[in-house]
mmCIF file of C-alpha atoms in Angstrom:
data_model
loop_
_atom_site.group_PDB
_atom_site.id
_atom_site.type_symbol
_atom_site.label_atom_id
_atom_site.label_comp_id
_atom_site.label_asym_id
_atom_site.label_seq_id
_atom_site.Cartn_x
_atom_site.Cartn_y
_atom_site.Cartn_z
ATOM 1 C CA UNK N 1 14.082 -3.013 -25.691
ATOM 2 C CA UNK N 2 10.175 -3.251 -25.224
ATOM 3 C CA UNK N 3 9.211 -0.477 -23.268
ATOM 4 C CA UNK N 4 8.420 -0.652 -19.780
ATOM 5 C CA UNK N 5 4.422 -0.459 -17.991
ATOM 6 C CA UNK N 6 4.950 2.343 -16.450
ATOM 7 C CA UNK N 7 6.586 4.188 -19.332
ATOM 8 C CA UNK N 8 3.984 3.414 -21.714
ATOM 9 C CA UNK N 9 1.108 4.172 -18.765
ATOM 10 C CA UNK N 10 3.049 8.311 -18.007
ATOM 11 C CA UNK N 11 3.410 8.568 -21.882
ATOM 12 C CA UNK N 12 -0.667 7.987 -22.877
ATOM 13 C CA UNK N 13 -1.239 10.055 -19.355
ATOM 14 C CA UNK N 14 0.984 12.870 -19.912
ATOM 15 C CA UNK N 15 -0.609 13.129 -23.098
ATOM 16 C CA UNK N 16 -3.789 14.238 -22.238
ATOM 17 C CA UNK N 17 -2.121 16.997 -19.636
ATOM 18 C CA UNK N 18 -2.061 20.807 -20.685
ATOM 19 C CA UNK N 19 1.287 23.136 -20.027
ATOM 20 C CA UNK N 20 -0.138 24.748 -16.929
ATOM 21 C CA UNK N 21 -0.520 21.015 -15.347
ATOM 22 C CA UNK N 22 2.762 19.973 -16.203
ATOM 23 C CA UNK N 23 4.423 22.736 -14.956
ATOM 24 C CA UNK N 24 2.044 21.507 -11.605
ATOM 25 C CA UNK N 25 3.501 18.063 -12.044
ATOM 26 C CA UNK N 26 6.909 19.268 -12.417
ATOM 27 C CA UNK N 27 6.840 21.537 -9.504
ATOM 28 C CA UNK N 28 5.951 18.391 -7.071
ATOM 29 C CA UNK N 29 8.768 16.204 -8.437
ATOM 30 C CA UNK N 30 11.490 18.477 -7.865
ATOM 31 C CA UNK N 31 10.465 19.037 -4.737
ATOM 32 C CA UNK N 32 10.264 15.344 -4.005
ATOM 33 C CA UNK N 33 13.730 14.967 -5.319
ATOM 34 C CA UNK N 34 15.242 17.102 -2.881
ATOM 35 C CA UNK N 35 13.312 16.035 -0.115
ATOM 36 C CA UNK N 36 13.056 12.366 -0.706
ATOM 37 C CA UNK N 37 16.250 11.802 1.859
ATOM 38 C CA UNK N 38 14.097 13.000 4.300
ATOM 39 C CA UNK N 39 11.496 10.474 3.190
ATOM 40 C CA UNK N 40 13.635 7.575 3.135
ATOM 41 C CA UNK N 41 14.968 8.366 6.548
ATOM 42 C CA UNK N 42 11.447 8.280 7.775
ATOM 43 C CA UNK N 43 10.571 4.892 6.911
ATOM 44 C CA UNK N 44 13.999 3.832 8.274
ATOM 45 C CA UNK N 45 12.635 5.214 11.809
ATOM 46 C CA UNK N 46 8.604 4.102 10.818
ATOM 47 C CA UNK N 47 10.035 0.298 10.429
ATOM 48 C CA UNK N 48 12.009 -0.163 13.220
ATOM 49 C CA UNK N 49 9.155 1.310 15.323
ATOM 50 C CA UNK N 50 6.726 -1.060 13.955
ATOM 51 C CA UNK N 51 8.741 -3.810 14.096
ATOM 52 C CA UNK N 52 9.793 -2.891 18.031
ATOM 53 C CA UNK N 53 6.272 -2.842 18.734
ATOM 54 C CA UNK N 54 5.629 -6.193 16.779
ATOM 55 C CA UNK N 55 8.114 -8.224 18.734
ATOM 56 C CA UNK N 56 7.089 -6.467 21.574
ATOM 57 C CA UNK N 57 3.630 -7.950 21.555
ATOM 58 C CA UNK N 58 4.810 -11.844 19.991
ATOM 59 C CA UNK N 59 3.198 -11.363 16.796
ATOM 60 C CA UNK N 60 3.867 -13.953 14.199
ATOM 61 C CA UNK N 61 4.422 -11.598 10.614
ATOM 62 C CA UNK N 62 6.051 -10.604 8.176
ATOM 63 C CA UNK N 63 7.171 -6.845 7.670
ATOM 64 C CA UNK N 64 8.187 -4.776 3.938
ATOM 65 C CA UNK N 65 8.436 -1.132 3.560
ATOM 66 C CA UNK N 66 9.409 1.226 0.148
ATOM 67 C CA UNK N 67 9.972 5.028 -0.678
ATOM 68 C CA UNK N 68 7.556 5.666 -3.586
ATOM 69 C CA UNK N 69 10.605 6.065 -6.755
ATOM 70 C CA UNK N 70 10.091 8.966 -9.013
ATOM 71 C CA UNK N 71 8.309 7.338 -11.530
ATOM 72 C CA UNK N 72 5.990 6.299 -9.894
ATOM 73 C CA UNK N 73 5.583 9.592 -8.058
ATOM 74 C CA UNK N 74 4.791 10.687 -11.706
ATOM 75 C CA UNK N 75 2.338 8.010 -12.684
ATOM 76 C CA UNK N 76 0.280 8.789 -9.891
ATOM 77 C CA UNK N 77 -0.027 12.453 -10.013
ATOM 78 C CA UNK N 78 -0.786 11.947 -13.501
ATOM 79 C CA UNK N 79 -2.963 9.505 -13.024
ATOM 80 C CA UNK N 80 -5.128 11.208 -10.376
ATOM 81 C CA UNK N 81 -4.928 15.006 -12.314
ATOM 82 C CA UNK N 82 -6.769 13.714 -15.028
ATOM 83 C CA UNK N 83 -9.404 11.826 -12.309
ATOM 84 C CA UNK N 84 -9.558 15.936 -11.876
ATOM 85 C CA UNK N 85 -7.703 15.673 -8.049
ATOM 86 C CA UNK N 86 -4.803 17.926 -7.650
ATOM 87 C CA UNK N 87 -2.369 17.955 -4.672
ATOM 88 C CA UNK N 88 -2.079 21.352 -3.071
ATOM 89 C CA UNK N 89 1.368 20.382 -2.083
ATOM 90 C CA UNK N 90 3.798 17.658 -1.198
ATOM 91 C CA UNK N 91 1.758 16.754 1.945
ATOM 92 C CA UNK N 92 -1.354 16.089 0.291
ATOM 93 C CA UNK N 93 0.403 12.675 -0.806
ATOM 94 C CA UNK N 94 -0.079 10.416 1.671
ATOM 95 C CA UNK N 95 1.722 7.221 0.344
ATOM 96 C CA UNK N 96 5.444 8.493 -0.498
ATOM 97 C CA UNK N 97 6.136 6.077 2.511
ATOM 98 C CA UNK N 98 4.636 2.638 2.942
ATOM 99 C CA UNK N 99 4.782 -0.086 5.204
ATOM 100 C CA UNK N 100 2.974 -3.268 4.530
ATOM 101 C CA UNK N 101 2.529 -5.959 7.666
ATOM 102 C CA UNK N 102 0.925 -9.364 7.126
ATOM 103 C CA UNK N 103 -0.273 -11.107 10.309
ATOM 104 C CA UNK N 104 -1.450 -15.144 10.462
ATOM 105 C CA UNK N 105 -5.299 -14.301 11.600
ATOM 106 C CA UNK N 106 -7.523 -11.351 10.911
ATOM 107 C CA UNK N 107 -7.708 -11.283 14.831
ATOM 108 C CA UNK N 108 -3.860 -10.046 15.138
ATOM 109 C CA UNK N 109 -4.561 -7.672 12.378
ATOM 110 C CA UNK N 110 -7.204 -5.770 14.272
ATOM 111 C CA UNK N 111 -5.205 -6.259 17.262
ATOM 112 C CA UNK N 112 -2.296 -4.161 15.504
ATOM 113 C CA UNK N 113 -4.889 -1.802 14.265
ATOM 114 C CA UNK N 114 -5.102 -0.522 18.184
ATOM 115 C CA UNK N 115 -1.231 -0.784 19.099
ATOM 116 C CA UNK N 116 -0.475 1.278 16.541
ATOM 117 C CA UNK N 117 -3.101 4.062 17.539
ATOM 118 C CA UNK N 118 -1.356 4.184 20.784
ATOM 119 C CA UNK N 119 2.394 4.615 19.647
ATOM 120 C CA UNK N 120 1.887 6.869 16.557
ATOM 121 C CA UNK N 121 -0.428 9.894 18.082
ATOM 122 C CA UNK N 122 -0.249 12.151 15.584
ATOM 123 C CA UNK N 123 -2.240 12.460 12.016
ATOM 124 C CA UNK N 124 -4.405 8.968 11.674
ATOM 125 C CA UNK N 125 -6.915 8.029 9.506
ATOM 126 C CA UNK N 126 -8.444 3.633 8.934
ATOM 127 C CA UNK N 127 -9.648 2.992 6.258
ATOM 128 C CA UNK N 128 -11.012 -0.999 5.633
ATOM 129 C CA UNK N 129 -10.397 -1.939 1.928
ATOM 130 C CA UNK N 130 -12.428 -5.043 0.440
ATOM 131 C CA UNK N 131 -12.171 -5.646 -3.085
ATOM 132 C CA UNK N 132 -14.522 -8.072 -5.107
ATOM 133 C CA UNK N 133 -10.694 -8.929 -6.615
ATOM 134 C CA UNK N 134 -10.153 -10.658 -2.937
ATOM 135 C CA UNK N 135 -7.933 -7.421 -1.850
ATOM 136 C CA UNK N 136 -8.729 -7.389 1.871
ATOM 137 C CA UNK N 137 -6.807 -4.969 4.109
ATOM 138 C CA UNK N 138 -6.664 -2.019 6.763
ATOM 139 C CA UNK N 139 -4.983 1.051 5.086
ATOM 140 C CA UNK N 140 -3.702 3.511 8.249
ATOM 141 C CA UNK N 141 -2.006 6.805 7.197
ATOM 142 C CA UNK N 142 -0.384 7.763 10.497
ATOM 143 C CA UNK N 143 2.432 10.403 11.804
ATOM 144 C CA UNK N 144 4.249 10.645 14.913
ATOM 145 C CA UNK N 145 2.996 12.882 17.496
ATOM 146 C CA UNK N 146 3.633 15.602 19.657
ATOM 147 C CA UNK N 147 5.250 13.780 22.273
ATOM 148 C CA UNK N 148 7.632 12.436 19.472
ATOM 149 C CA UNK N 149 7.972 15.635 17.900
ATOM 150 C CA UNK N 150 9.362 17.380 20.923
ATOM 151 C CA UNK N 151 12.702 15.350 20.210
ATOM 152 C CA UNK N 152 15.108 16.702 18.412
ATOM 153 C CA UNK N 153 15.798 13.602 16.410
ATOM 154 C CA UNK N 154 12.330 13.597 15.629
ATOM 155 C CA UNK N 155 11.774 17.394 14.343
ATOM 156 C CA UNK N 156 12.299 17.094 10.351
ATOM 157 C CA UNK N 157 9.544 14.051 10.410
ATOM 158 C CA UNK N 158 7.081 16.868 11.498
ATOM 159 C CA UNK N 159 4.890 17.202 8.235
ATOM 160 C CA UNK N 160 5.462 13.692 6.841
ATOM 161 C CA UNK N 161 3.184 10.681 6.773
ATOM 162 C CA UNK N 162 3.250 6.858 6.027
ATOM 163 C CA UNK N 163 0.608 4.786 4.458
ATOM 164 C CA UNK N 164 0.406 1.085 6.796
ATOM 165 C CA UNK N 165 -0.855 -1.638 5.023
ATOM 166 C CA UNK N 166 -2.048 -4.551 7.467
ATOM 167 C CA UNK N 167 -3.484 -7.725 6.007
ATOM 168 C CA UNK N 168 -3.343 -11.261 6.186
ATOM 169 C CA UNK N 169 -1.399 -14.225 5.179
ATOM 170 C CA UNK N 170 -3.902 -15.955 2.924
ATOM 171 C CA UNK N 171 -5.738 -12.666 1.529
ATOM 172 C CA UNK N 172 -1.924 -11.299 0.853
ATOM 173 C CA UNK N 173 -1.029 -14.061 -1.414
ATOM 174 C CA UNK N 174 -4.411 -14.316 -3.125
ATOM 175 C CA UNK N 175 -3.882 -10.339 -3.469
ATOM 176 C CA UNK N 176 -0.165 -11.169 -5.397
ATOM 177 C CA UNK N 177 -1.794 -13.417 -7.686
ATOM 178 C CA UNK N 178 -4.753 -11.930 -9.066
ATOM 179 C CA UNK N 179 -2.501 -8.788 -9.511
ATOM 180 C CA UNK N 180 -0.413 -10.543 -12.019
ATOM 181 C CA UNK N 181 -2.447 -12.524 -13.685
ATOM 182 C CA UNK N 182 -5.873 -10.168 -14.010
ATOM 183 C CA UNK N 183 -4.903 -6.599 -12.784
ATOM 184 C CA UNK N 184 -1.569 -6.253 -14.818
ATOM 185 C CA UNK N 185 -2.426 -9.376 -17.164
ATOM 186 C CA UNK N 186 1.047 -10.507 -17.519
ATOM 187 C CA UNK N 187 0.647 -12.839 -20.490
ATOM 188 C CA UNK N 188 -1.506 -10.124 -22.409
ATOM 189 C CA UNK N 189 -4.265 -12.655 -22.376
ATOM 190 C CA UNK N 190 -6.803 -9.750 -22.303
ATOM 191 C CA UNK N 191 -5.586 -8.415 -25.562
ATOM 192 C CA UNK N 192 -4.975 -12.074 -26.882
ATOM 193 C CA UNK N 193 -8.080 -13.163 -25.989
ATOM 194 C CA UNK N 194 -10.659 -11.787 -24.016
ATOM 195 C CA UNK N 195 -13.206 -14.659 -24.015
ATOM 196 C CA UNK N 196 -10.461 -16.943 -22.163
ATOM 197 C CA UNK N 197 -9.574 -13.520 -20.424
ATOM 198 C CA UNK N 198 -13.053 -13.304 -18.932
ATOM 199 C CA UNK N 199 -13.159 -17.252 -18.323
ATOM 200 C CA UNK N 200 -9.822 -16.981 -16.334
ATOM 201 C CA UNK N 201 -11.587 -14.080 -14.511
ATOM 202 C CA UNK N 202 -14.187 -15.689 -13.445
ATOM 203 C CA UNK N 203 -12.496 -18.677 -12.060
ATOM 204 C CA UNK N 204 -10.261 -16.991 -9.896
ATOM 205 C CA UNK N 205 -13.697 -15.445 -8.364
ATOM 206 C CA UNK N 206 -15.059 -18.435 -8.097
ATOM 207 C CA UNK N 207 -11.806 -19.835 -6.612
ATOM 208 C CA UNK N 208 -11.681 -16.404 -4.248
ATOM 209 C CA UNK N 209 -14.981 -17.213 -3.121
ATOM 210 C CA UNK N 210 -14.778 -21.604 -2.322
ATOM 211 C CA UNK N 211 -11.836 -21.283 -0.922
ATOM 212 C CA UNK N 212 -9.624 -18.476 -0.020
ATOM 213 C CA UNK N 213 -12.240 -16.764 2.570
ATOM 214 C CA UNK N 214 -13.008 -20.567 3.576
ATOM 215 C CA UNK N 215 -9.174 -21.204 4.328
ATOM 216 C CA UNK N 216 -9.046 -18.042 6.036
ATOM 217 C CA UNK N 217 -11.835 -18.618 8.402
ATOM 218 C CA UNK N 218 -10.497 -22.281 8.834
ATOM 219 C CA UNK N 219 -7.175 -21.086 10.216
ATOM 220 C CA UNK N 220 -8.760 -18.887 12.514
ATOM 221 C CA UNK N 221 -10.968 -21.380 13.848
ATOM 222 C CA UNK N 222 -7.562 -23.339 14.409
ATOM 223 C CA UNK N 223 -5.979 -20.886 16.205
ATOM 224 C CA UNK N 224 -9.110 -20.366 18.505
ATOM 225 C CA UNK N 225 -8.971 -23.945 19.428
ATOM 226 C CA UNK N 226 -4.796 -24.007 20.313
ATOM 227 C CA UNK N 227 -5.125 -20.886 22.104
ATOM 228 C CA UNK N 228 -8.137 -20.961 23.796
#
């Protein structure tokens, strides 16, 4: 069987780790084994809040949400030890939970920006991520606050965090595709053959740029005009 991505990707990382770091890196995954229940219970009660508050306010979108798996846990500790960042602890990693919402318009997306502010009080930090690749999103690690806290339903969720992704429709799908075909080159056209790899590249920025943001912007001038 032809080994997997991300098993070739933790075997060329791990490689290049000393003992005392993967003791580190073996330290955080046991812990995230035991407490990953915890984790997944989290985004059980993240989602449902999100989506409450989405139907709430008539929003048009589409919600996902994951537990980060083990190995991929590994990949990315790996990954970012030998970028020479360490986490001090469980905490530090601010994506075992994520929740990805994709909205119609831009405008909704900043709307939900602010509604989510409001309900989850706690830990928050926006960040706005815009990729020459066409990636175009709002990234929102949030926690619940004290208010929340004070519940007794609420208490184990006091240290843990979710990362929100909030995008839209059009930049979402553009997102999926260069992923596959550039970012994880599916066909191994890079390794094939890299002239037609950087031809293929630079059509899809070319494509990214005529007509992707122009659809976007289109759509929103649409629903200006119905709504107004």
């Amino acid at each position: 069987m032809k080994q997997g991505f991300f098993e070739r990707l933790i075997g060329v990382l791990s490689r290049s780790l000393g003992e005392t770091n993967l003791t580190y890196l073996d330290n955080l995954l046991s812990e995230y084994k035991h407490k990953r229940p915890d984790y997944e219970e989290f985004r059980i009660v993240i989602l449902n809040t999100l989506e409450s508050l989405l139907q709430e306010n008539g929003y048009k979108y589409q919600i996902s949400s994951r537990t980060k798996n083990i190995e991929r846990l590994k990949e990315k500790i790996i990954r970012k030890d030998k970028n020479g960042k360490k986490y001090n602890s469980l905490e530090d990693i601010e994506d075992l939970v994520g929740v990805r919402v994709i909205f119609y318009t831009e405008k909704d997306k900043e709307r939900f920006v602010n509604k989510i502010k409001e309900e989850l009080t706690g830990y928050t930090k926006t960040e706005t991520r815009e990729k020459e690749d066409g990636y175009n999103a709002i990234h929102i690690i949030a926690s619940f606050g004290h208010k929340r806290l004070k519940l007794s339903e609420y208490k184990r969720y006091r240290d843990l965090k979710c990362e929100i992704q909030i995008t839209s429709i059009f930049h979402h799908a553009w997102a999926e595709i260069e992923h596959d075909l550039i970012y994880k080159d599916i066909h191994d056209l890079k390794e094939r053959d890299p002239e037609k790899f950087i031809l293929i590249k630079q059509k899809m920025n070319h494509l990214l740029e005529d007509n992707v943001k122009k659809i976007t912007k289109e759509l929103e001038d649409i629903i200006d005009i119905i709504t107004e």
